[in-house]
PDB file of C-alpha atoms in Angstrom:
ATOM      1  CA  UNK A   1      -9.010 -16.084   3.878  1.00 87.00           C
ATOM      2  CA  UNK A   2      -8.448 -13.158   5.526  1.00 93.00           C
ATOM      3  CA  UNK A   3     -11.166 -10.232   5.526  1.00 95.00           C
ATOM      4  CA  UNK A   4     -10.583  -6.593   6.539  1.00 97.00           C
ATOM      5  CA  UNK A   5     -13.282  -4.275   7.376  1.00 98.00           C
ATOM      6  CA  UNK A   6     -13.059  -0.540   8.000  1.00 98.00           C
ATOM      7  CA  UNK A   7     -14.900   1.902  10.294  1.00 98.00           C
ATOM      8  CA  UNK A   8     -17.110   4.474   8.572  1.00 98.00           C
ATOM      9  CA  UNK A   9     -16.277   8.183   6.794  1.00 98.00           C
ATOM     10  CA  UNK A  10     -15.790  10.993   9.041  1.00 98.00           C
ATOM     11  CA  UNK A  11     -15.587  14.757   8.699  1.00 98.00           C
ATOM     12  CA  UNK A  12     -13.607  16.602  11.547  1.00 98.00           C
ATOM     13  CA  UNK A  13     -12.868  20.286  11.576  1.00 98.00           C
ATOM     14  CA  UNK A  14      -9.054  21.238  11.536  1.00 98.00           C
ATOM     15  CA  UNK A  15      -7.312  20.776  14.651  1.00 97.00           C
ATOM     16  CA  UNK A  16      -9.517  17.198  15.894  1.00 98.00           C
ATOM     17  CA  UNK A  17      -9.018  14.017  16.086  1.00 98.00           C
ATOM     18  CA  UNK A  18      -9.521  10.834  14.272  1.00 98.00           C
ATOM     19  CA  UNK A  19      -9.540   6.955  14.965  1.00 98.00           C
ATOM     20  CA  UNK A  20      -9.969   4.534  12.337  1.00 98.00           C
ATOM     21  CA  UNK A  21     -10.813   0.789  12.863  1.00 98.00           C
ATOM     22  CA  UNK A  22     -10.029  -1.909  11.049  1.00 98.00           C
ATOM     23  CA  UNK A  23     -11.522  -5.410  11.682  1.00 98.00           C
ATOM     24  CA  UNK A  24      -9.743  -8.679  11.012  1.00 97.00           C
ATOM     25  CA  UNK A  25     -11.562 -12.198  10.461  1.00 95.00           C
ATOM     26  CA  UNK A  26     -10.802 -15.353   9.167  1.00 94.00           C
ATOM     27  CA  UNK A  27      -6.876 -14.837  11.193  1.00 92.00           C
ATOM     28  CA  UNK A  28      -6.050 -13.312  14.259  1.00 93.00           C
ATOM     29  CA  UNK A  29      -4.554  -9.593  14.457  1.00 93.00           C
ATOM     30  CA  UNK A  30      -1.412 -11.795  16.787  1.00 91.00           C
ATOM     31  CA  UNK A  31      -0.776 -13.530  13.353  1.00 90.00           C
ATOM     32  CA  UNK A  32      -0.577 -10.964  11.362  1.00 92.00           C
ATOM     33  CA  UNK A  33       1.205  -7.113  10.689  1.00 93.00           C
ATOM     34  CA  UNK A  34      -1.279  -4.377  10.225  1.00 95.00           C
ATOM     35  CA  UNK A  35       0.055  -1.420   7.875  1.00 97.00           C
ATOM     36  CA  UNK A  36      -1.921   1.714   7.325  1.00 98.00           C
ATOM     37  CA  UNK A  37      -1.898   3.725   3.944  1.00 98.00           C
ATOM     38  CA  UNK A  38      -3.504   6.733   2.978  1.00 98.00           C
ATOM     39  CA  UNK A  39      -4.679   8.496  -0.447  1.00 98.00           C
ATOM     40  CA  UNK A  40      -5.624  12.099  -0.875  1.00 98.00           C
ATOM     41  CA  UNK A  41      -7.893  12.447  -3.435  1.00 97.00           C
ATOM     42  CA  UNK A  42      -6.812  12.028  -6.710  1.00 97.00           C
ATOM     43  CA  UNK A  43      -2.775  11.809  -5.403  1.00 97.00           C
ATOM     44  CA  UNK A  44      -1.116   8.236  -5.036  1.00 98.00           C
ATOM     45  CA  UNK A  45      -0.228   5.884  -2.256  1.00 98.00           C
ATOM     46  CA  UNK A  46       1.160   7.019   1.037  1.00 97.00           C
ATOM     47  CA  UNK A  47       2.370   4.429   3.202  1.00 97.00           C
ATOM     48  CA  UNK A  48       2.221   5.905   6.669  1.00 97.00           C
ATOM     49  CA  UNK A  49       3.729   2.979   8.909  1.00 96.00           C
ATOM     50  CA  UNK A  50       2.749  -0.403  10.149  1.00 94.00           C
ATOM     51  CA  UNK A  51       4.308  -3.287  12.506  1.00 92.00           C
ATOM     52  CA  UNK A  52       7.990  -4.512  11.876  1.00 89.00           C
ATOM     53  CA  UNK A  53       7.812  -8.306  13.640  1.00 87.00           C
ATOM     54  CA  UNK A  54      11.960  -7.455  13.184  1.00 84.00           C
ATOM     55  CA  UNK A  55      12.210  -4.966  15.403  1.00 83.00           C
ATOM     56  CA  UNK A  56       8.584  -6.318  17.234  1.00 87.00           C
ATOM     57  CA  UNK A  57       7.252  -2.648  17.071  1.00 90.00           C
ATOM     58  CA  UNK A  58       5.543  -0.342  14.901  1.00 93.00           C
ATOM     59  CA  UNK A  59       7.348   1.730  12.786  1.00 93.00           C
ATOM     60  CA  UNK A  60       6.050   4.981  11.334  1.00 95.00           C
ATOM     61  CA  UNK A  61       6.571   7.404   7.897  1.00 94.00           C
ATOM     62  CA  UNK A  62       8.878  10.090   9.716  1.00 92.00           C
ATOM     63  CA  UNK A  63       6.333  12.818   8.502  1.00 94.00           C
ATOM     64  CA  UNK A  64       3.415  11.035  10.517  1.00 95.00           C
ATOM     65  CA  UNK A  65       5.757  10.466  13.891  1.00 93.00           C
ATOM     66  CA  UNK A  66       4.534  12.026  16.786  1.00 95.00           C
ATOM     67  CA  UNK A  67       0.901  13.261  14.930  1.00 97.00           C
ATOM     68  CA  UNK A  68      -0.121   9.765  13.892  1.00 98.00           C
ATOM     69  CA  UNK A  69      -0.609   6.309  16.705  1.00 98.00           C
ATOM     70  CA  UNK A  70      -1.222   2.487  15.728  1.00 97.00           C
ATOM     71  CA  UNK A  71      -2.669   0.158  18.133  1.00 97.00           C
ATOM     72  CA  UNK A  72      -4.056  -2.742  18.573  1.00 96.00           C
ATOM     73  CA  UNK A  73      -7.047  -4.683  20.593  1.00 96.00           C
ATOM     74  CA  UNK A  74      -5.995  -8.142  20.069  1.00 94.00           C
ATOM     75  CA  UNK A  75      -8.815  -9.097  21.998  1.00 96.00           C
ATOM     76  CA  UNK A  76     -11.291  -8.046  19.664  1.00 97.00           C
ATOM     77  CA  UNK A  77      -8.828  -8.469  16.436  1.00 97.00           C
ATOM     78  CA  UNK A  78      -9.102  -4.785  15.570  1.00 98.00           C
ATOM     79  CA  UNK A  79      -6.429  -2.662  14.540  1.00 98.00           C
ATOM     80  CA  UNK A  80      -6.555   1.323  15.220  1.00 98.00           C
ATOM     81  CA  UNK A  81      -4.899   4.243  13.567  1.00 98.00           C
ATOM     82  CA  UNK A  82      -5.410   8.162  14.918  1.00 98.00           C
ATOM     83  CA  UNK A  83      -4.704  10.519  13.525  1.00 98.00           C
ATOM     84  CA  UNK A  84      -3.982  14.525  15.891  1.00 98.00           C
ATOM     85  CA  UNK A  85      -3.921  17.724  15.139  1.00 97.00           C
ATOM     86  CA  UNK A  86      -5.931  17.093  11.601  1.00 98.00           C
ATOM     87  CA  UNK A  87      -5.209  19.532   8.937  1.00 97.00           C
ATOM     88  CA  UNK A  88      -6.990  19.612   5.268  1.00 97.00           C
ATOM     89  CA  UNK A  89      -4.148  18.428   3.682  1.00 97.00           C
ATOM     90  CA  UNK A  90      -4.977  14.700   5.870  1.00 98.00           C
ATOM     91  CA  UNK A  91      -8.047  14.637   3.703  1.00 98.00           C
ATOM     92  CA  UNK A  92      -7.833  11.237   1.934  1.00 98.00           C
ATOM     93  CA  UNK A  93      -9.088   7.625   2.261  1.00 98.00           C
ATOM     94  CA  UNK A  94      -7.230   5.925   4.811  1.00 98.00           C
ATOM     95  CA  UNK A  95      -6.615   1.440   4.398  1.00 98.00           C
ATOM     96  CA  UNK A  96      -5.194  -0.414   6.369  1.00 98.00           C
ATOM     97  CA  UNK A  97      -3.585  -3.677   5.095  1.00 97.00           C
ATOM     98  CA  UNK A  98      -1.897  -6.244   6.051  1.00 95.00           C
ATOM     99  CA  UNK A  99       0.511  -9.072   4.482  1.00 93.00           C
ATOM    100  CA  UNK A 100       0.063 -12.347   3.850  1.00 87.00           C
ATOM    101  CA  UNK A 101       0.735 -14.742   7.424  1.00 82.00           C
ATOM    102  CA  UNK A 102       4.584 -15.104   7.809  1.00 80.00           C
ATOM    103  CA  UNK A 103       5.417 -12.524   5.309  1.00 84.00           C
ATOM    104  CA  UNK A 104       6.893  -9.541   6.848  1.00 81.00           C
ATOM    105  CA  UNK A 105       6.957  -5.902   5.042  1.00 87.00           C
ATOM    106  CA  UNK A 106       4.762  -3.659   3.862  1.00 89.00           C
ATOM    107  CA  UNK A 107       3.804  -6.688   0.924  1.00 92.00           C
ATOM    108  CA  UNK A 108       0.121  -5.994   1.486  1.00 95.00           C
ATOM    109  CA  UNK A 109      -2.251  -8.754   0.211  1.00 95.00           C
ATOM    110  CA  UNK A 110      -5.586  -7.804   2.402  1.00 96.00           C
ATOM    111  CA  UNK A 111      -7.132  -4.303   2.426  1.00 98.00           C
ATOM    112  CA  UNK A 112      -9.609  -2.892   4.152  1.00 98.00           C
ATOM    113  CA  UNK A 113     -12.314  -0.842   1.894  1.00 98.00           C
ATOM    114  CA  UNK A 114     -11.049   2.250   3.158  1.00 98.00           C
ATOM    115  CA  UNK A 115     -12.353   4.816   5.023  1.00 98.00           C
ATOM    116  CA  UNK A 116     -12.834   8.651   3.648  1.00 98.00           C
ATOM    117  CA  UNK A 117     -11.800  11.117   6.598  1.00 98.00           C
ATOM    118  CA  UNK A 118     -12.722  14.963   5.392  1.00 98.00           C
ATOM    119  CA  UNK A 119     -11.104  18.144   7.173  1.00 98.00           C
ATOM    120  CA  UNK A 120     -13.077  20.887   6.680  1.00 97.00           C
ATOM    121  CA  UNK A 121     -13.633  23.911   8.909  1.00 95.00           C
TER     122      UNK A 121
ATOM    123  CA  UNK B   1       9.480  13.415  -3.626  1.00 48.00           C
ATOM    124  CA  UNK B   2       9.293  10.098  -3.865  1.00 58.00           C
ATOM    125  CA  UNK B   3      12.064   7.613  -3.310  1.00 90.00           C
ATOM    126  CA  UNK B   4      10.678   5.480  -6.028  1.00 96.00           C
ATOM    127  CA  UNK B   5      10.050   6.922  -9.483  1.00 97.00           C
ATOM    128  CA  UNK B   6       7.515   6.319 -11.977  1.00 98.00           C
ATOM    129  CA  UNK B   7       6.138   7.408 -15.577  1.00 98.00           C
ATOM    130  CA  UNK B   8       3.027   9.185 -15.061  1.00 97.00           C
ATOM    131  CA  UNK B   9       1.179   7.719 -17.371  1.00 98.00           C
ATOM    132  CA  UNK B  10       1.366   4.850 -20.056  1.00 98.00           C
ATOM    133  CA  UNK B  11      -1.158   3.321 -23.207  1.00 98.00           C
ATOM    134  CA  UNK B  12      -1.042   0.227 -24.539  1.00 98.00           C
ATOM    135  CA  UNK B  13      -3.106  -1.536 -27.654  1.00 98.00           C
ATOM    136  CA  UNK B  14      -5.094  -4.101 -26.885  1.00 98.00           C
ATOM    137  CA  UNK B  15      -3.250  -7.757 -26.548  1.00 97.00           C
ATOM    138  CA  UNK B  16      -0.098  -5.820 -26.691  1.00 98.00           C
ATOM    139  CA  UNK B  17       2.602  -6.317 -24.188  1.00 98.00           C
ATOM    140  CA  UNK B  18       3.387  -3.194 -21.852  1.00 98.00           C
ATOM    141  CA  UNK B  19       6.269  -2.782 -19.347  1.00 98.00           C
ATOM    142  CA  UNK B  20       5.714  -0.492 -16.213  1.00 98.00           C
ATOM    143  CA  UNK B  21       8.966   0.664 -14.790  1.00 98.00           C
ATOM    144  CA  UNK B  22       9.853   1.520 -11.119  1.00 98.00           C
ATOM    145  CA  UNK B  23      13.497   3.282 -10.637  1.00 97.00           C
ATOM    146  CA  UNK B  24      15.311   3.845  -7.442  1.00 95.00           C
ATOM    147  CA  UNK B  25      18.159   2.982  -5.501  1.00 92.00           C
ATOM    148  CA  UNK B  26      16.818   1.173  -2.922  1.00 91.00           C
ATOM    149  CA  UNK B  27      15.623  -1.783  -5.658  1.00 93.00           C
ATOM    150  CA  UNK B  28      19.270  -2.762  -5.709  1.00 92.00           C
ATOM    151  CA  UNK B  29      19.224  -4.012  -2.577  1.00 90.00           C
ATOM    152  CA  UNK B  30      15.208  -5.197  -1.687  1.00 91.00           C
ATOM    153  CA  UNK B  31      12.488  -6.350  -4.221  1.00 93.00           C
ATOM    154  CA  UNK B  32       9.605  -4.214  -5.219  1.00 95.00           C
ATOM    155  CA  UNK B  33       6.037  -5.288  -5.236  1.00 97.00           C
ATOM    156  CA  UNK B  34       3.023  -4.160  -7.989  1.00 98.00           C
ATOM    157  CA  UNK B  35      -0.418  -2.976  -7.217  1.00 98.00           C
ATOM    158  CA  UNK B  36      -3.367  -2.488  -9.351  1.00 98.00           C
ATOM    159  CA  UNK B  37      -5.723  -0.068  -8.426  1.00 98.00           C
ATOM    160  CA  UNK B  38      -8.920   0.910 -10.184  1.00 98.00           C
ATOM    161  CA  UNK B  39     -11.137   3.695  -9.651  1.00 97.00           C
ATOM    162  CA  UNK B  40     -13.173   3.765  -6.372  1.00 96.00           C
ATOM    163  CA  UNK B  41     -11.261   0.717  -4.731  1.00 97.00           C
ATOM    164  CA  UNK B  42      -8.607  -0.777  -2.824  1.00 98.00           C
ATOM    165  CA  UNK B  43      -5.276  -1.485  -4.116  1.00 98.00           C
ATOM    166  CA  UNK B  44      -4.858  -5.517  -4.886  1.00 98.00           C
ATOM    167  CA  UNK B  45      -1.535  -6.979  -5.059  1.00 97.00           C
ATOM    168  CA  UNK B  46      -0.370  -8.184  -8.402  1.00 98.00           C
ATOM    169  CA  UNK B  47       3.412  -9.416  -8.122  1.00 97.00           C
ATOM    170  CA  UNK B  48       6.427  -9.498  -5.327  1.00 96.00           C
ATOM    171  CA  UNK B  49       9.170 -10.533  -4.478  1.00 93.00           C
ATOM    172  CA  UNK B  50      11.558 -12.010  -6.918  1.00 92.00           C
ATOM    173  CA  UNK B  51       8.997 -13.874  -8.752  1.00 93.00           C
ATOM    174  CA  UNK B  52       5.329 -14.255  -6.855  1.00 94.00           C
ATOM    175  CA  UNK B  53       2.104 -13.473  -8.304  1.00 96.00           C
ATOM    176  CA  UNK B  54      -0.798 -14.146  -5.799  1.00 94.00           C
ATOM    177  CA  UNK B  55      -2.980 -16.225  -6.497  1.00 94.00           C
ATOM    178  CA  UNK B  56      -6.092 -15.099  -8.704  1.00 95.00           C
ATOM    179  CA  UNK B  57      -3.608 -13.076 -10.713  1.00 97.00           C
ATOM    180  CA  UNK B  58      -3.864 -14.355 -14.140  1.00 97.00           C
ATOM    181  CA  UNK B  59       0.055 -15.032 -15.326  1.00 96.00           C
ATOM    182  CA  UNK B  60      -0.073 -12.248 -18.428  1.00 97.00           C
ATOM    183  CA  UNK B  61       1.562 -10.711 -15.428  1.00 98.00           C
ATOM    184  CA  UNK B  62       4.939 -10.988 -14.827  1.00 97.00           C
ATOM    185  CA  UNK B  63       7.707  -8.996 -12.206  1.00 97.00           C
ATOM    186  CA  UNK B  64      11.600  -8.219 -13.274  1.00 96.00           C
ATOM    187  CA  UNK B  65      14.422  -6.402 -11.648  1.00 96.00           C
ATOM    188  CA  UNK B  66      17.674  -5.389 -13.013  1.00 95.00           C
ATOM    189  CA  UNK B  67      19.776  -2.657 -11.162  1.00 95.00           C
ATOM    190  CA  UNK B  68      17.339  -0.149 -10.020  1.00 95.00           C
ATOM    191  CA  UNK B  69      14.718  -0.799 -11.793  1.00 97.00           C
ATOM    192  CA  UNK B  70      12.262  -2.739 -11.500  1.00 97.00           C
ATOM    193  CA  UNK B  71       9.325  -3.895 -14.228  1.00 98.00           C
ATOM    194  CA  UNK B  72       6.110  -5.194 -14.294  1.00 98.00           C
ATOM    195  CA  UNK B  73       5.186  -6.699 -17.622  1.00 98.00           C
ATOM    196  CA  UNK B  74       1.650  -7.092 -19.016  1.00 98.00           C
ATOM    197  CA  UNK B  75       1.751  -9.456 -21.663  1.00 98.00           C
ATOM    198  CA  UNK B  76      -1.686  -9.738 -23.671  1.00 97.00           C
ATOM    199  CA  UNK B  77      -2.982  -6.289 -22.041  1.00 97.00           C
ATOM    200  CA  UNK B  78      -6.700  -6.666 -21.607  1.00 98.00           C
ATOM    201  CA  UNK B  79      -9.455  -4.012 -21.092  1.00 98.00           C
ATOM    202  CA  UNK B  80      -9.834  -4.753 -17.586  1.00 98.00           C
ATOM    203  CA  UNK B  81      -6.045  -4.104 -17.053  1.00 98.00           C
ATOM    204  CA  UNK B  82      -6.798  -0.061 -17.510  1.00 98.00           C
ATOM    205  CA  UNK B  83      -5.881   0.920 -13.833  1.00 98.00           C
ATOM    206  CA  UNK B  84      -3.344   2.820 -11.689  1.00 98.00           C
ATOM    207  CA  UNK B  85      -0.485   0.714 -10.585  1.00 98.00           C
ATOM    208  CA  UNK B  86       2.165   0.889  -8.064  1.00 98.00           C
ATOM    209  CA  UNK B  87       5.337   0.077  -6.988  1.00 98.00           C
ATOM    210  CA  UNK B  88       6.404   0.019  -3.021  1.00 96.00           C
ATOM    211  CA  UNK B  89       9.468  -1.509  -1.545  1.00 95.00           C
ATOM    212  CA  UNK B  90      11.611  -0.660   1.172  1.00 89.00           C
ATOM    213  CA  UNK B  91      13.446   2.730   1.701  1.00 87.00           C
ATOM    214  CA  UNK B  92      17.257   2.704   0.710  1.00 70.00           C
ATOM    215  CA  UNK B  93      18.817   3.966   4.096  1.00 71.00           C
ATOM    216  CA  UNK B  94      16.689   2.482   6.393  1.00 72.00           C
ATOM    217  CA  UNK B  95      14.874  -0.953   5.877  1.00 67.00           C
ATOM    218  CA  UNK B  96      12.163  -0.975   7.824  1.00 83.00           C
ATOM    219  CA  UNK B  97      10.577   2.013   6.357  1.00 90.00           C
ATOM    220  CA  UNK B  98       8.764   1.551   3.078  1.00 92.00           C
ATOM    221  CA  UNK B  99       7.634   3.784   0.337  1.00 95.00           C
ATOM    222  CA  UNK B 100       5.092   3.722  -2.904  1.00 97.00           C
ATOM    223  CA  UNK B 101       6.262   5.213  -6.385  1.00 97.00           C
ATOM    224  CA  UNK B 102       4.082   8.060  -7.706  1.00 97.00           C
ATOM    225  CA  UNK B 103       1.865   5.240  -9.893  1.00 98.00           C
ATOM    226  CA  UNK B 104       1.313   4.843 -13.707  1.00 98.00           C
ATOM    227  CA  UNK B 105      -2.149   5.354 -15.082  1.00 98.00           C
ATOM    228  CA  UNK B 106      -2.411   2.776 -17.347  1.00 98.00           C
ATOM    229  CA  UNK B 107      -4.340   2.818 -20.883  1.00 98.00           C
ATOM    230  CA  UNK B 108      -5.603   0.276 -22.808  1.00 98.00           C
ATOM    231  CA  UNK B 109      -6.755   1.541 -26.029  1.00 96.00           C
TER     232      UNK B 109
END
């Protein structure tokens, strides 16, 4: 059974940075394809982009290229998602997720518990 | 705007059947899959593909498709069913991007 486990909340003032981590156990990260989602408060799902084992690469939401980088420590099975240039419309709870092994797509059957990031000047 | 549409909001009676609908044009070509989420937690997987429901999902819960739309069906609605649900599948004109519908708060009354 895989387990997901997210880095803490963070506030940031407009114009920083964030990094989020996200923790695999019970599989390695090799095995399986991290996606990373995102929920302003009270608004719906936002997938924001994740690995396609297709193309072998990850693959962002065109409104989050260039402001928004997925990586990977496969050595320590933790998956990473920053965020530039925050503004206070990225406040939300960020997951990451990831499919079932094998399965590839945004079909997410693990989530993290999320992790609250807060823009505020 | 998103690529997949769905009704804001929908109520069903207790041990009633309910059908929450997911339009767009990219579910005539790629499946859809259902989330439940409730207040204060993660999303959890409910039904994919043409006809998977994970394991732990008790089988009152059910996944069609016809055209572009896609349903999930609830039948024998219980109170713990009262959640937010959503739809994702692939975007139309370019496959490996993917894309949630708006959610339906679901009611159980």
């Amino acid at each position: 059974q895989v387990q997901v486990v997210q880095s803490g909340a963070e506030v940031k003032k407009p114009g920083a940075s964030v990094k989020v981590s996200c923790k695999v156990s019970g599989n390695r990260l090799t095995d399986l394809y991290m996606h990373w989602v995102r929920q302003a408060p009270g608004k719906g799902l936002e997938w924001m982009g994740g690995f396609d084992p297709e193309d072998g690469e990850t693959i962002y939401a065109q409104k989050f290229q260039g402001r928004v980088t997925m990586t990977e420590d496969t050595s320590t099975d933790t998956a990473y998602m920053e965020v530039n240039n925050l503004r206070s419309e990225d406040t939300a709870v960020y997951y990451c997720a990831t499919p079932l092994k094998g399965i590839s797509g945004a079909i997410l059957s693990y989530w993290g518990q999320g992790t609250l990031v807060t823009v505020s000047s | 705007s998103s690529e997949l549409t769905q009704d804001p909001a929908v109520s069903v009676a207790l041990g009633q059947t309910v059908r929450i609908t997911c339009q767009g044009d990219s579910l005539r070509s790629y499946y859809v899959s259902w989330y439940q989420q409730k207040p204060g937690q993660a999303p959890i997987l409910v039904f994919f593909g043409e006809n998977t429901r994970p394991s732990g999902i008790p089988d009152r819960f059910s996944g069609s498709s016809s055209g572009n739309t896609a349903s999930l069906t609830i039948s024998g609605a219980q109170a713990e069913d009262e959640a937010d649900y959503y739809c994702n599948s692939r975007v139309r004109s370019v496959k490996h991007l993917w894309v949630f519908g708006g959610g339906t708060k679901l009611t159980v009354l």
